[in-house]
Coordinates of C-alpha atoms in Angstrom, one line a residue:
Chain A
M1 CA 16.7 -14.2 -35.5
S2 CA 17.4 -17.5 -37.3
P3 CA 15.0 -20.5 -36.9
L4 CA 17.9 -22.5 -35.5
L5 CA 18.6 -19.9 -32.7
V6 CA 14.8 -19.7 -31.9
G7 CA 14.8 -23.6 -31.7
T8 CA 17.8 -23.6 -29.3
M9 CA 16.2 -20.9 -27.1
G10 CA 12.9 -22.8 -27.2
I11 CA 14.5 -26.0 -26.0
A12 CA 16.3 -24.1 -23.3
A13 CA 13.1 -22.4 -22.3
L14 CA 11.2 -25.8 -22.2
V15 CA 13.9 -27.3 -19.8
L16 CA 13.6 -24.3 -17.5
L17 CA 9.8 -24.3 -17.5
I18 CA 9.7 -28.0 -16.7
L19 CA 12.3 -27.7 -14.0
V20 CA 10.3 -24.9 -12.3
R21 CA 7.2 -27.3 -12.0
I22 CA 5.2 -26.0 -15.0
P23 CA 3.1 -29.1 -16.1
V24 CA 4.9 -30.8 -19.0
A25 CA 1.9 -30.3 -21.3
V26 CA 1.7 -26.6 -20.6
A27 CA 5.4 -26.1 -21.0
L28 CA 5.4 -28.0 -24.4
G29 CA 2.4 -26.2 -25.7
L30 CA 3.4 -22.6 -24.7
V31 CA 7.0 -23.0 -26.0
G32 CA 5.8 -24.7 -29.2
F33 CA 3.1 -21.9 -29.9
V34 CA 5.5 -19.0 -29.1
G35 CA 8.4 -20.5 -30.9
Y36 CA 6.3 -21.3 -34.0
A37 CA 5.0 -17.7 -33.9
A38 CA 8.6 -16.4 -33.7
I39 CA 9.4 -18.2 -37.0
E40 CA 6.2 -18.1 -39.0
G41 CA 4.2 -15.2 -37.4
W42 CA 1.2 -15.2 -34.9
P43 CA -1.6 -15.7 -37.6
R44 CA 0.0 -19.1 -38.8
A45 CA 0.8 -20.1 -35.2
G46 CA -2.9 -19.6 -34.4
L47 CA -4.0 -21.6 -37.4
M48 CA -1.7 -24.5 -36.3
I49 CA -2.6 -24.5 -32.7
G50 CA -6.4 -24.3 -33.5
G51 CA -6.3 -27.5 -35.6
V52 CA -4.2 -29.7 -33.3
P53 CA -6.7 -30.7 -30.6
I54 CA -9.2 -32.1 -33.1
E55 CA -6.6 -33.6 -35.3
F56 CA -4.9 -35.6 -32.4
A57 CA -7.7 -36.1 -29.8
S58 CA -10.1 -37.5 -32.3
M59 CA -7.6 -39.8 -34.1
Y60 CA -8.9 -43.4 -34.6
T61 CA -5.4 -44.7 -33.6
M62 CA -5.7 -42.9 -30.3
S63 CA -8.7 -45.1 -29.3
V64 CA -6.3 -48.0 -28.4
V65 CA -5.0 -45.9 -25.5
P66 CA -8.2 -45.7 -23.3
L67 CA -9.3 -49.2 -24.3
F68 CA -6.1 -51.1 -23.4
T69 CA -5.8 -48.8 -20.2
L70 CA -9.3 -49.9 -19.2
M71 CA -8.4 -53.6 -19.8
G72 CA -5.3 -53.1 -17.5
A73 CA -7.3 -51.2 -14.8
V74 CA -9.9 -54.0 -14.7
A75 CA -7.2 -56.7 -14.6
A76 CA -5.4 -54.9 -11.8
R77 CA -8.5 -54.4 -9.8
S78 CA -9.9 -57.9 -10.2
G79 CA -7.0 -59.7 -8.6
L80 CA -5.6 -61.5 -11.6
S81 CA -2.1 -60.7 -10.2
A82 CA -2.7 -63.0 -7.2
D83 CA -3.8 -65.9 -9.4
L84 CA -0.6 -65.4 -11.6
F85 CA 1.7 -65.2 -8.6
R86 CA 0.2 -68.4 -7.1
A87 CA 0.7 -70.3 -10.4
S88 CA 4.2 -69.0 -10.9
R89 CA 5.2 -69.9 -7.3
I90 CA 4.1 -73.5 -7.9
L91 CA 5.8 -73.6 -11.3
F92 CA 9.1 -72.4 -9.9
R93 CA 8.9 -74.0 -6.4
G94 CA 12.0 -76.1 -7.0
A95 CA 14.1 -73.2 -8.3
R96 CA 16.6 -71.2 -6.2
S97 CA 15.2 -67.8 -5.1
S98 CA 11.8 -69.4 -6.2
L99 CA 9.6 -66.5 -4.9
S100 CA 11.5 -63.7 -6.6
V101 CA 11.6 -65.7 -9.8
A102 CA 7.9 -66.4 -9.5
S103 CA 7.3 -62.6 -8.9
I104 CA 9.2 -61.7 -12.1
F105 CA 7.5 -64.4 -14.1
A106 CA 4.0 -63.4 -12.8
S107 CA 4.8 -59.6 -13.6
A108 CA 5.7 -60.6 -17.2
L109 CA 2.3 -62.5 -17.5
F110 CA 0.5 -59.5 -15.9
G111 CA 2.2 -57.2 -18.3
A112 CA 0.5 -59.1 -21.1
V113 CA -2.9 -57.7 -20.0
C114 CA -1.7 -54.5 -18.3
G115 CA 0.2 -51.9 -20.2
S116 CA 1.4 -49.9 -17.2
S117 CA 4.6 -50.5 -15.3
V118 CA 3.7 -48.8 -12.1
A119 CA 0.4 -50.6 -12.0
T120 CA 2.1 -53.9 -12.5
A121 CA 4.7 -53.1 -9.7
L122 CA 2.0 -51.8 -7.4
T123 CA -0.4 -54.9 -7.7
M124 CA 2.5 -57.4 -7.7
S125 CA 4.2 -55.8 -4.7
K126 CA 0.9 -56.3 -2.7
V127 CA 0.8 -60.0 -3.5
S128 CA 4.5 -61.1 -3.6
I129 CA 6.5 -58.9 -1.2
P130 CA 4.7 -60.0 2.0
E131 CA 5.2 -63.7 1.0
M132 CA 8.9 -63.2 0.2
M133 CA 9.4 -61.3 3.6
R134 CA 7.7 -64.2 5.4
A135 CA 10.0 -66.7 3.7
G136 CA 13.0 -64.7 5.1
Y137 CA 14.1 -63.1 1.8
P138 CA 16.5 -60.1 2.1
P139 CA 14.2 -57.0 1.7
Q140 CA 16.3 -55.5 -1.0
L141 CA 15.9 -58.6 -3.2
A142 CA 12.2 -58.7 -2.6
A143 CA 11.8 -55.0 -3.6
G144 CA 14.3 -55.2 -6.5
A145 CA 12.6 -58.2 -8.1
V146 CA 9.2 -56.5 -7.9
A147 CA 10.5 -53.1 -9.2
A148 CA 12.3 -54.9 -12.1
G149 CA 9.4 -57.2 -12.9
G150 CA 7.1 -54.2 -12.9
T151 CA 9.0 -52.6 -15.8
L152 CA 7.9 -55.6 -18.0
G153 CA 4.4 -54.1 -18.0
I154 CA 5.5 -51.4 -20.5
L155 CA 7.6 -53.8 -22.7
I156 CA 5.4 -56.8 -23.0
P157 CA 2.5 -55.8 -25.2
P158 CA 0.0 -54.0 -24.8
S159 CA 2.2 -51.2 -23.7
L160 CA 1.0 -47.7 -23.0
I161 CA 4.4 -46.2 -23.9
L162 CA 4.4 -48.0 -27.2
M163 CA 0.9 -46.8 -28.0
I164 CA 1.9 -43.2 -27.3
Y165 CA 5.1 -43.6 -29.4
A166 CA 3.1 -45.1 -32.2
I167 CA 0.9 -42.0 -32.2
I168 CA 3.7 -39.3 -32.1
A169 CA 6.1 -41.2 -34.5
Q170 CA 3.2 -42.3 -36.8
Q171 CA 4.1 -46.0 -36.6
S172 CA 1.9 -49.2 -36.7
V173 CA 0.7 -50.1 -33.1
A174 CA 0.5 -53.7 -34.3
K175 CA 4.1 -53.9 -35.5
L176 CA 5.3 -52.1 -32.4
F177 CA 3.5 -54.6 -30.2
A178 CA 5.0 -57.6 -32.1
A179 CA 8.5 -56.0 -32.1
A180 CA 8.5 -55.7 -28.3
L181 CA 7.4 -59.3 -27.6
I182 CA 10.8 -61.1 -28.1
P183 CA 12.8 -58.4 -26.2
G184 CA 10.2 -58.6 -23.4
L185 CA 10.7 -62.4 -23.1
I186 CA 14.5 -62.0 -23.3
L187 CA 14.4 -59.4 -20.5
T188 CA 12.2 -61.6 -18.3
A189 CA 14.8 -64.3 -18.6
L190 CA 17.6 -61.8 -17.8
Y191 CA 15.8 -60.5 -14.7
I192 CA 15.2 -64.1 -13.5
L193 CA 19.0 -64.9 -13.9
T194 CA 19.8 -61.7 -12.0
A195 CA 17.4 -62.6 -9.2
I196 CA 18.9 -66.1 -8.8
A197 CA 22.4 -64.7 -8.8
Y198 CA 21.5 -61.8 -6.4
H199 CA 19.9 -64.3 -4.0
R200 CA 23.2 -66.3 -4.0
V201 CA 25.2 -63.2 -3.4
L202 CA 22.9 -62.0 -0.5
T203 CA 22.4 -65.3 1.2
G204 CA 25.4 -67.5 0.2
A205 CA 24.8 -71.2 0.6
T206 CA 22.0 -70.8 3.2
P207 CA 19.2 -73.1 2.1
E208 CA 16.0 -71.4 1.2
R209 CA 13.1 -71.6 3.7
R210 CA 10.2 -73.2 1.7
A211 CA 6.6 -73.4 2.5
D212 CA 5.1 -76.9 2.5
D213 CA 3.5 -76.4 -0.8
K214 CA 1.9 -79.5 -2.1
E215 CA -0.6 -77.9 -4.5
P216 CA -0.4 -79.7 -7.9
L217 CA 0.9 -77.6 -10.9
L218 CA -1.8 -78.3 -13.5
P219 CA -4.8 -77.0 -11.5
A220 CA -2.8 -73.8 -10.5
L221 CA -1.9 -73.2 -14.2
L222 CA -5.5 -73.7 -15.2
K223 CA -6.6 -71.0 -12.8
T224 CA -4.7 -68.5 -15.0
W225 CA -6.8 -69.3 -18.1
H226 CA -8.4 -65.9 -18.0
V227 CA -5.1 -64.1 -18.6
I228 CA -4.0 -66.5 -21.3
A229 CA -7.4 -66.2 -23.0
L230 CA -7.3 -62.4 -22.9
F231 CA -3.7 -62.2 -24.1
G232 CA -4.2 -64.8 -26.8
L233 CA -7.4 -63.1 -28.1
T234 CA -6.1 -59.6 -28.1
L235 CA -2.5 -60.0 -29.2
G236 CA -3.2 -63.2 -31.1
G237 CA -6.0 -61.4 -33.0
I238 CA -3.7 -58.5 -33.9
Y239 CA -0.8 -60.8 -34.9
F240 CA -3.0 -63.1 -37.1
G241 CA -4.8 -60.1 -38.7
W242 CA -8.3 -60.8 -37.2
F243 CA -8.5 -57.4 -35.6
T244 CA -7.1 -54.0 -35.8
P245 CA -5.4 -52.9 -32.6
T246 CA -8.5 -50.7 -31.7
E247 CA -10.8 -53.7 -32.1
A248 CA -8.5 -55.9 -30.1
A249 CA -8.3 -53.4 -27.3
A250 CA -12.1 -53.1 -27.2
I251 CA -12.6 -56.8 -27.1
G252 CA -9.8 -57.0 -24.5
A253 CA -11.5 -54.5 -22.3
F254 CA -14.9 -56.0 -22.8
G255 CA -13.6 -59.5 -22.1
A256 CA -11.7 -58.2 -18.9
I257 CA -15.0 -56.7 -17.6
G258 CA -17.0 -59.8 -18.5
L259 CA -14.5 -62.2 -16.9
S260 CA -14.2 -60.0 -13.8
A261 CA -18.1 -60.1 -13.4
A262 CA -18.4 -63.8 -14.2
L263 CA -15.7 -64.7 -11.7
N264 CA -17.2 -62.4 -9.1
R265 CA -14.0 -60.5 -8.8
S266 CA -15.3 -56.9 -8.7
S267 CA -18.6 -55.1 -8.0
F268 CA -20.4 -52.7 -10.3
T269 CA -19.0 -49.8 -8.4
E270 CA -15.5 -51.0 -8.8
S271 CA -16.0 -51.4 -12.5
V272 CA -17.3 -47.9 -12.7
G273 CA -14.2 -46.8 -10.7
C274 CA -12.1 -48.4 -13.4
F275 CA -13.8 -46.3 -16.1
L276 CA -13.4 -43.1 -14.2
D277 CA -9.7 -43.8 -13.4
T278 CA -9.1 -44.6 -17.0
V279 CA -10.8 -41.4 -18.2
R280 CA -8.7 -39.2 -16.0
L281 CA -5.5 -40.9 -16.9
V282 CA -6.3 -40.7 -20.6
S283 CA -7.3 -37.0 -20.4
S284 CA -4.0 -36.1 -18.9
L285 CA -2.1 -38.2 -21.5
V286 CA -4.0 -36.8 -24.5
F287 CA -3.5 -33.3 -23.3
I288 CA 0.2 -33.9 -23.2
V289 CA 0.1 -35.5 -26.7
I290 CA -1.8 -32.4 -28.1
A291 CA 0.9 -30.2 -26.5
S292 CA 3.7 -32.4 -27.8
A293 CA 2.3 -32.2 -31.3
I294 CA 2.4 -28.3 -31.0
F295 CA 6.0 -28.6 -29.9
S296 CA 6.8 -31.0 -32.7
Y297 CA 5.4 -28.5 -35.4
F298 CA 7.7 -25.9 -33.9
I299 CA 10.8 -28.2 -33.9
V300 CA 10.1 -29.1 -37.6
Q301 CA 10.1 -25.4 -38.4
T302 CA 13.5 -24.8 -36.8
G303 CA 15.2 -27.5 -38.8
I304 CA 17.1 -28.3 -35.6
S305 CA 17.0 -32.1 -36.1
N306 CA 18.6 -31.8 -39.5
H307 CA 21.2 -29.5 -38.1
L308 CA 22.0 -31.8 -35.2
A309 CA 22.3 -34.9 -37.6
D310 CA 24.7 -32.8 -39.8
S311 CA 26.8 -31.7 -36.8
V312 CA 27.0 -35.3 -35.3
K313 CA 28.0 -36.7 -38.8
A314 CA 30.6 -33.8 -39.0
I315 CA 32.3 -34.8 -35.7
G316 CA 32.6 -38.3 -37.0
L317 CA 30.1 -40.1 -34.8
G318 CA 28.9 -43.2 -36.5
P319 CA 25.7 -45.1 -36.1
L320 CA 27.0 -46.9 -33.0
G321 CA 28.3 -43.7 -31.5
I322 CA 25.0 -41.9 -32.0
I323 CA 22.9 -44.8 -30.4
I324 CA 25.3 -44.9 -27.4
A325 CA 25.0 -41.1 -27.0
V326 CA 21.1 -41.3 -27.2
C327 CA 21.1 -44.1 -24.7
V328 CA 23.3 -42.2 -22.2
L329 CA 21.1 -39.1 -22.7
Y330 CA 17.9 -41.0 -21.9
I331 CA 19.4 -42.8 -18.9
V332 CA 20.6 -39.5 -17.4
M333 CA 17.2 -37.8 -18.2
G334 CA 15.4 -40.8 -16.8
A335 CA 17.0 -40.0 -13.4
F336 CA 14.8 -36.8 -13.2
L337 CA 12.0 -37.1 -15.7
E338 CA 8.8 -39.2 -15.8
G339 CA 8.7 -41.6 -18.8
I340 CA 5.9 -40.5 -21.0
G341 CA 6.9 -36.7 -20.4
M342 CA 10.5 -37.6 -21.5
L343 CA 9.3 -39.5 -24.5
L344 CA 7.1 -36.6 -25.7
I345 CA 9.7 -33.9 -25.1
T346 CA 12.6 -35.8 -26.9
V347 CA 11.1 -37.9 -29.7
P348 CA 10.5 -34.8 -32.0
I349 CA 14.3 -34.2 -31.9
T350 CA 15.9 -37.8 -31.4
L351 CA 13.7 -39.7 -33.9
P352 CA 14.8 -37.8 -37.0
L353 CA 18.3 -37.9 -35.7
V354 CA 18.6 -41.6 -35.4
L355 CA 16.6 -42.2 -38.6
S356 CA 19.1 -40.2 -40.4
F357 CA 21.7 -42.8 -39.3
G358 CA 19.7 -45.6 -40.8
Y359 CA 18.0 -47.0 -37.8
D360 CA 14.5 -48.4 -38.0
P361 CA 11.7 -46.4 -36.2
I362 CA 10.1 -49.6 -34.8
W363 CA 13.5 -50.7 -33.5
F364 CA 14.0 -47.2 -31.9
G365 CA 10.5 -47.3 -30.3
V366 CA 11.4 -50.6 -28.5
L367 CA 14.8 -49.1 -27.6
L368 CA 13.1 -46.1 -26.0
V369 CA 10.8 -48.3 -23.9
I370 CA 13.8 -50.2 -22.6
L371 CA 15.5 -46.9 -21.7
I372 CA 12.4 -45.6 -20.0
E373 CA 12.3 -48.9 -18.1
I374 CA 15.8 -48.2 -16.7
G375 CA 14.5 -44.8 -15.6
L376 CA 11.7 -46.5 -13.7
I377 CA 14.1 -48.4 -11.5
H378 CA 17.1 -46.2 -11.0
P379 CA 17.4 -43.6 -8.3
P380 CA 16.5 -40.9 -7.6
M381 CA 13.2 -40.7 -9.6
G382 CA 12.4 -44.3 -10.3
M383 CA 8.6 -44.4 -10.2
N384 CA 8.4 -48.2 -9.6
L385 CA 10.7 -47.7 -6.5
F386 CA 8.3 -45.1 -5.0
A387 CA 5.3 -47.3 -5.9
I388 CA 6.8 -50.1 -3.8
N389 CA 7.8 -47.8 -1.0
A390 CA 4.2 -46.6 -0.8
V391 CA 2.8 -50.0 -0.5
T392 CA 5.4 -51.8 1.7
K393 CA 6.2 -49.6 4.6
D394 CA 8.6 -52.1 6.2
I395 CA 11.2 -51.8 3.5
T396 CA 13.2 -48.5 3.5
I397 CA 13.6 -46.5 0.3
F398 CA 17.4 -47.1 0.5
D399 CA 16.9 -50.8 0.7
I400 CA 14.7 -50.5 -2.4
Y401 CA 17.4 -48.4 -4.2
K402 CA 20.0 -51.0 -3.3
G403 CA 17.8 -53.9 -4.4
S404 CA 17.0 -52.4 -7.8
A405 CA 20.7 -51.6 -8.6
P406 CA 21.7 -55.2 -9.8
F407 CA 18.5 -55.4 -12.0
L408 CA 19.9 -52.4 -14.0
I409 CA 22.4 -54.7 -15.7
A410 CA 19.7 -56.8 -17.5
P411 CA 18.2 -54.0 -19.7
L412 CA 21.8 -52.8 -20.6
V413 CA 22.6 -56.4 -21.7
L414 CA 19.3 -56.5 -23.8
I415 CA 20.2 -53.1 -25.4
A416 CA 23.7 -54.5 -26.4
L417 CA 21.9 -57.6 -27.9
M418 CA 19.5 -55.4 -29.8
I419 CA 22.3 -53.3 -31.3
A420 CA 24.3 -56.5 -32.2
Y421 CA 21.2 -58.3 -33.5
P422 CA 18.4 -55.9 -34.6
E423 CA 16.4 -58.9 -35.8
I424 CA 15.5 -59.7 -32.2
V425 CA 13.2 -56.7 -32.6
L426 CA 12.5 -56.6 -36.3
W427 CA 11.8 -60.2 -37.2
L428 CA 8.3 -60.7 -35.6
P429 CA 6.9 -57.4 -37.0
S430 CA 8.0 -58.6 -40.5
Q431 CA 5.9 -61.7 -40.1
I432 CA 2.7 -59.8 -39.4
K433 CA -0.1 -60.6 -41.8
Chain B
M1 CA -18.9 -39.4 -15.7
L2 CA -19.6 -38.3 -19.3
G3 CA -16.1 -39.4 -20.3
A4 CA -16.8 -42.8 -18.8
I5 CA -20.0 -43.1 -20.7
A6 CA -18.1 -42.2 -23.9
L7 CA -15.6 -44.9 -23.1
G8 CA -18.3 -47.5 -22.5
V9 CA -20.0 -46.6 -25.8
M10 CA -16.7 -46.8 -27.8
M11 CA -16.0 -50.2 -26.2
L12 CA -19.5 -51.6 -26.9
C13 CA -19.8 -50.3 -30.4
T14 CA -16.4 -51.7 -31.5
T15 CA -17.1 -55.0 -29.9
Y16 CA -20.5 -55.2 -31.4
D17 CA -19.0 -54.3 -34.9
V18 CA -16.4 -57.1 -34.7
V19 CA -18.9 -59.7 -33.5
A20 CA -21.6 -58.6 -36.0
R21 CA -19.2 -58.6 -38.9
A22 CA -17.8 -62.0 -38.1
A23 CA -21.0 -63.7 -37.2
F24 CA -23.6 -62.1 -39.5
E25 CA -21.4 -60.2 -42.0
R26 CA -23.3 -57.0 -40.9
P27 CA -20.8 -54.5 -39.5
L28 CA -21.9 -51.5 -37.5
H29 CA -22.3 -48.6 -40.0
G30 CA -20.1 -45.6 -39.1
V31 CA -18.2 -47.4 -36.3
V32 CA -15.0 -45.5 -37.2
D33 CA -16.8 -42.1 -36.9
I34 CA -18.4 -43.2 -33.6
T35 CA -14.9 -44.3 -32.2
E36 CA -13.4 -41.0 -33.3
I37 CA -16.1 -39.0 -31.6
M38 CA -16.1 -41.0 -28.4
V39 CA -12.3 -41.0 -28.1
L40 CA -12.5 -37.2 -28.3
G41 CA -15.1 -37.3 -25.5
V42 CA -12.9 -39.6 -23.4
A43 CA -9.9 -37.5 -23.9
L44 CA -11.4 -34.1 -23.2
L45 CA -14.3 -34.6 -20.8
G46 CA -11.9 -35.8 -18.1
L47 CA -9.6 -32.7 -18.4
P48 CA -11.5 -30.4 -16.1
E49 CA -11.4 -33.0 -13.3
V50 CA -7.6 -33.6 -13.9
C51 CA -7.1 -29.8 -13.6
L52 CA -9.3 -29.6 -10.4
R53 CA -7.4 -32.4 -8.8
D54 CA -4.1 -31.0 -10.1
E55 CA -3.1 -34.4 -11.6
Q56 CA -1.2 -33.1 -14.6
I57 CA 2.2 -34.7 -15.2
R58 CA 5.0 -32.5 -14.0
V59 CA 8.6 -32.8 -12.7
D60 CA 8.7 -32.2 -9.0
I61 CA 12.4 -32.6 -8.2
L62 CA 12.6 -29.0 -6.7
D63 CA 9.8 -29.8 -4.2
G64 CA 12.1 -31.0 -1.4
L65 CA 14.9 -28.5 -2.2
V66 CA 13.2 -25.1 -2.1
P67 CA 11.6 -23.3 0.9
A68 CA 7.8 -23.7 1.3
G69 CA 7.1 -20.1 0.2
V70 CA 9.0 -20.6 -3.1
L71 CA 7.1 -23.9 -3.6
V72 CA 3.8 -22.1 -3.3
A73 CA 5.0 -19.4 -5.7
L74 CA 6.0 -22.1 -8.2
K75 CA 2.6 -23.7 -7.8
L76 CA 0.9 -20.4 -8.6
I77 CA 3.1 -19.8 -11.6
G78 CA 2.2 -23.3 -12.8
A79 CA -1.5 -22.6 -12.5
I80 CA -1.3 -19.3 -14.2
A81 CA 0.7 -20.8 -17.1
T82 CA -2.0 -23.6 -17.4
I83 CA -4.7 -21.0 -17.6
A84 CA -2.7 -18.9 -20.2
F85 CA -2.2 -22.1 -22.4
M86 CA -5.9 -23.0 -22.1
T87 CA -6.8 -19.5 -23.1
V88 CA -4.5 -19.6 -26.2
L89 CA -6.1 -22.9 -27.2
L90 CA -9.6 -21.5 -26.6
L91 CA -9.1 -18.4 -28.6
N92 CA -7.7 -20.4 -31.5
V93 CA -10.2 -23.2 -31.5
A94 CA -13.1 -20.7 -31.8
Q95 CA -12.3 -19.8 -35.4
P96 CA -12.2 -23.3 -36.9
M97 CA -15.4 -24.0 -34.9
V98 CA -17.2 -21.1 -36.6
D99 CA -15.8 -22.2 -40.0
A100 CA -16.9 -25.8 -39.5
Y101 CA -20.5 -24.4 -38.7
R102 CA -20.5 -22.0 -41.6
F103 CA -19.3 -24.5 -44.2
G104 CA -21.5 -27.4 -42.8
D105 CA -18.6 -29.8 -42.3
I106 CA -19.7 -33.4 -41.3
K107 CA -18.2 -36.7 -40.5
A108 CA -18.0 -38.9 -43.6
D109 CA -20.0 -42.0 -42.5
T110 CA -22.5 -40.7 -40.0
G111 CA -22.9 -37.1 -41.2
F112 CA -22.3 -36.0 -37.6
P113 CA -21.6 -32.2 -37.6
V114 CA -17.9 -31.3 -37.0
Y115 CA -18.7 -28.0 -35.3
L116 CA -20.2 -30.0 -32.4
L117 CA -16.8 -31.7 -31.9
Y118 CA -15.2 -28.2 -31.8
M119 CA -17.8 -27.2 -29.3
L120 CA -16.9 -30.2 -27.2
I121 CA -13.3 -29.2 -27.3
F122 CA -14.1 -25.5 -26.6
F123 CA -16.3 -26.2 -23.6
S124 CA -14.0 -28.9 -22.2
L125 CA -11.0 -26.5 -22.4
L126 CA -13.1 -23.7 -20.8
A127 CA -14.2 -25.9 -18.0
A128 CA -10.6 -27.1 -17.5
A129 CA -9.4 -23.4 -17.4
L130 CA -12.1 -22.6 -14.8
M131 CA -11.1 -25.6 -12.7
T132 CA -7.4 -24.5 -12.8
L133 CA -8.7 -21.0 -11.7
A134 CA -10.6 -22.7 -8.9
S135 CA -7.5 -24.6 -7.7
L136 CA -5.5 -21.4 -7.9
V137 CA -8.0 -19.6 -5.7
R138 CA -8.0 -22.6 -3.3
L139 CA -4.2 -22.5 -3.1
L140 CA -4.2 -18.7 -2.5
R141 CA -6.8 -19.1 0.3
S142 CA -5.1 -22.0 2.0
N143 CA -1.8 -20.0 2.0
T144 CA -3.5 -16.9 3.4
E145 CA -5.2 -18.9 6.2
V146 CA -1.9 -20.5 7.1
R147 CA -0.3 -17.0 7.4
L148 CA -3.1 -15.7 9.6

């Protein structure tokens, strides 16, 4: 049997196993091991699989994942999101749809200390949706703004998805973080414009009911100094070359715990809870990374990526055609698959394919995050939508689906901008010291 | 809890290294080794609990579409496949562990024996496989009780 045929059968088996509820890590690992053995024989497959856990789980680069995750967990539990929303609300109090705009802006700021989209959506929905509902906002706008704002958590660095991509694609974490910053800011602006337009569509010319909010702006902004300090220290440190990403992550986690204790925001038991939650999350992520590495070794042996690239070139699909095809593939898959699983299953195949068309791996990493973001807010499997539904029982899942739909335009516009002007992504990493 | 301690040690050692290097020009010797050892601890010591709580990432789009009996069967197949994969890993990690012990492999800066890291992997995977087996037995029992 040719390696190519084994590869094709392996991918089909992987899809089948995942669809019948086998854990993604187990499906990747078993298919990778059996497929590798079918090509290279059982002894070599045994050698390969025996070396993978220590090679990947004790990788120095891997340490950024638990440390930044811990920083995000502490930030989420210590109520930083409430401070950010309060300050953003005062900052935008004169604007149309001010509360939804404030919610998106606060989510972007919270994304600067928390690398998880679902965590950002969960914490922000608790503080901003009740206030929007009290102010008479249409429920679909309230839910849509929080769902969309939540996705900024995985684009604005530090980003869990970018860290995982850096490990499997063997790219610089620092460059990926820098690359995602400008697209993150553009997407924040696009979401804000969407919220304002959506508010106008839903409410027409009805004036917005505003709370009698006389709190001055400067003190409210100063109350967010801890978030600015954490973001400045960690990302600024990486950007200016003071720290490696691992060191920045350690300082960020230490700083978040210190600030949380100093501001009396969380008890010792709650801090321990953050450590335990982080360990469980990281364990399940690293297990899937180990399995993905086994699957990648198998895919490399099949030569399927080279064959795919040759086939695509033979049918005359150019660089633009291939990137549109990849985008469509990820958007469709995002309707059914969870983001990290989707990334780990597909990158061994899609990365060599797009690289063969001359695309930059850093640029592609940022594109993947945006495509995963779309999956987070589009039905039926949008994780952010489920997270909001779990927190706010008085908004139906159909209202949440309806509310998130207009916000899907913004990431598509950003992707078009990134294709037309790749320097949006690639300029900042080129400036890193 | 051991994983949480490893995470704390990793955070404190790296932070101390940065501060000591910047303030006193005396970095912590072997900090890269310590980080690599601790990240392995964080990654693997939590795995048994993840398996016991059945928190592995999976695609559950069939959950609402298939009858309850089929869903239980799929859960059983998932648990058996997990145990099979853990067993394959266990069997193949054992040989490099023995080799690392026999040849005296150590980490470059701290001299930490590498076979101990393999042991950590081996016993974490073993515990994870046993926890999956426990959740499989629990699933079988609860299903039997429902039928009775």
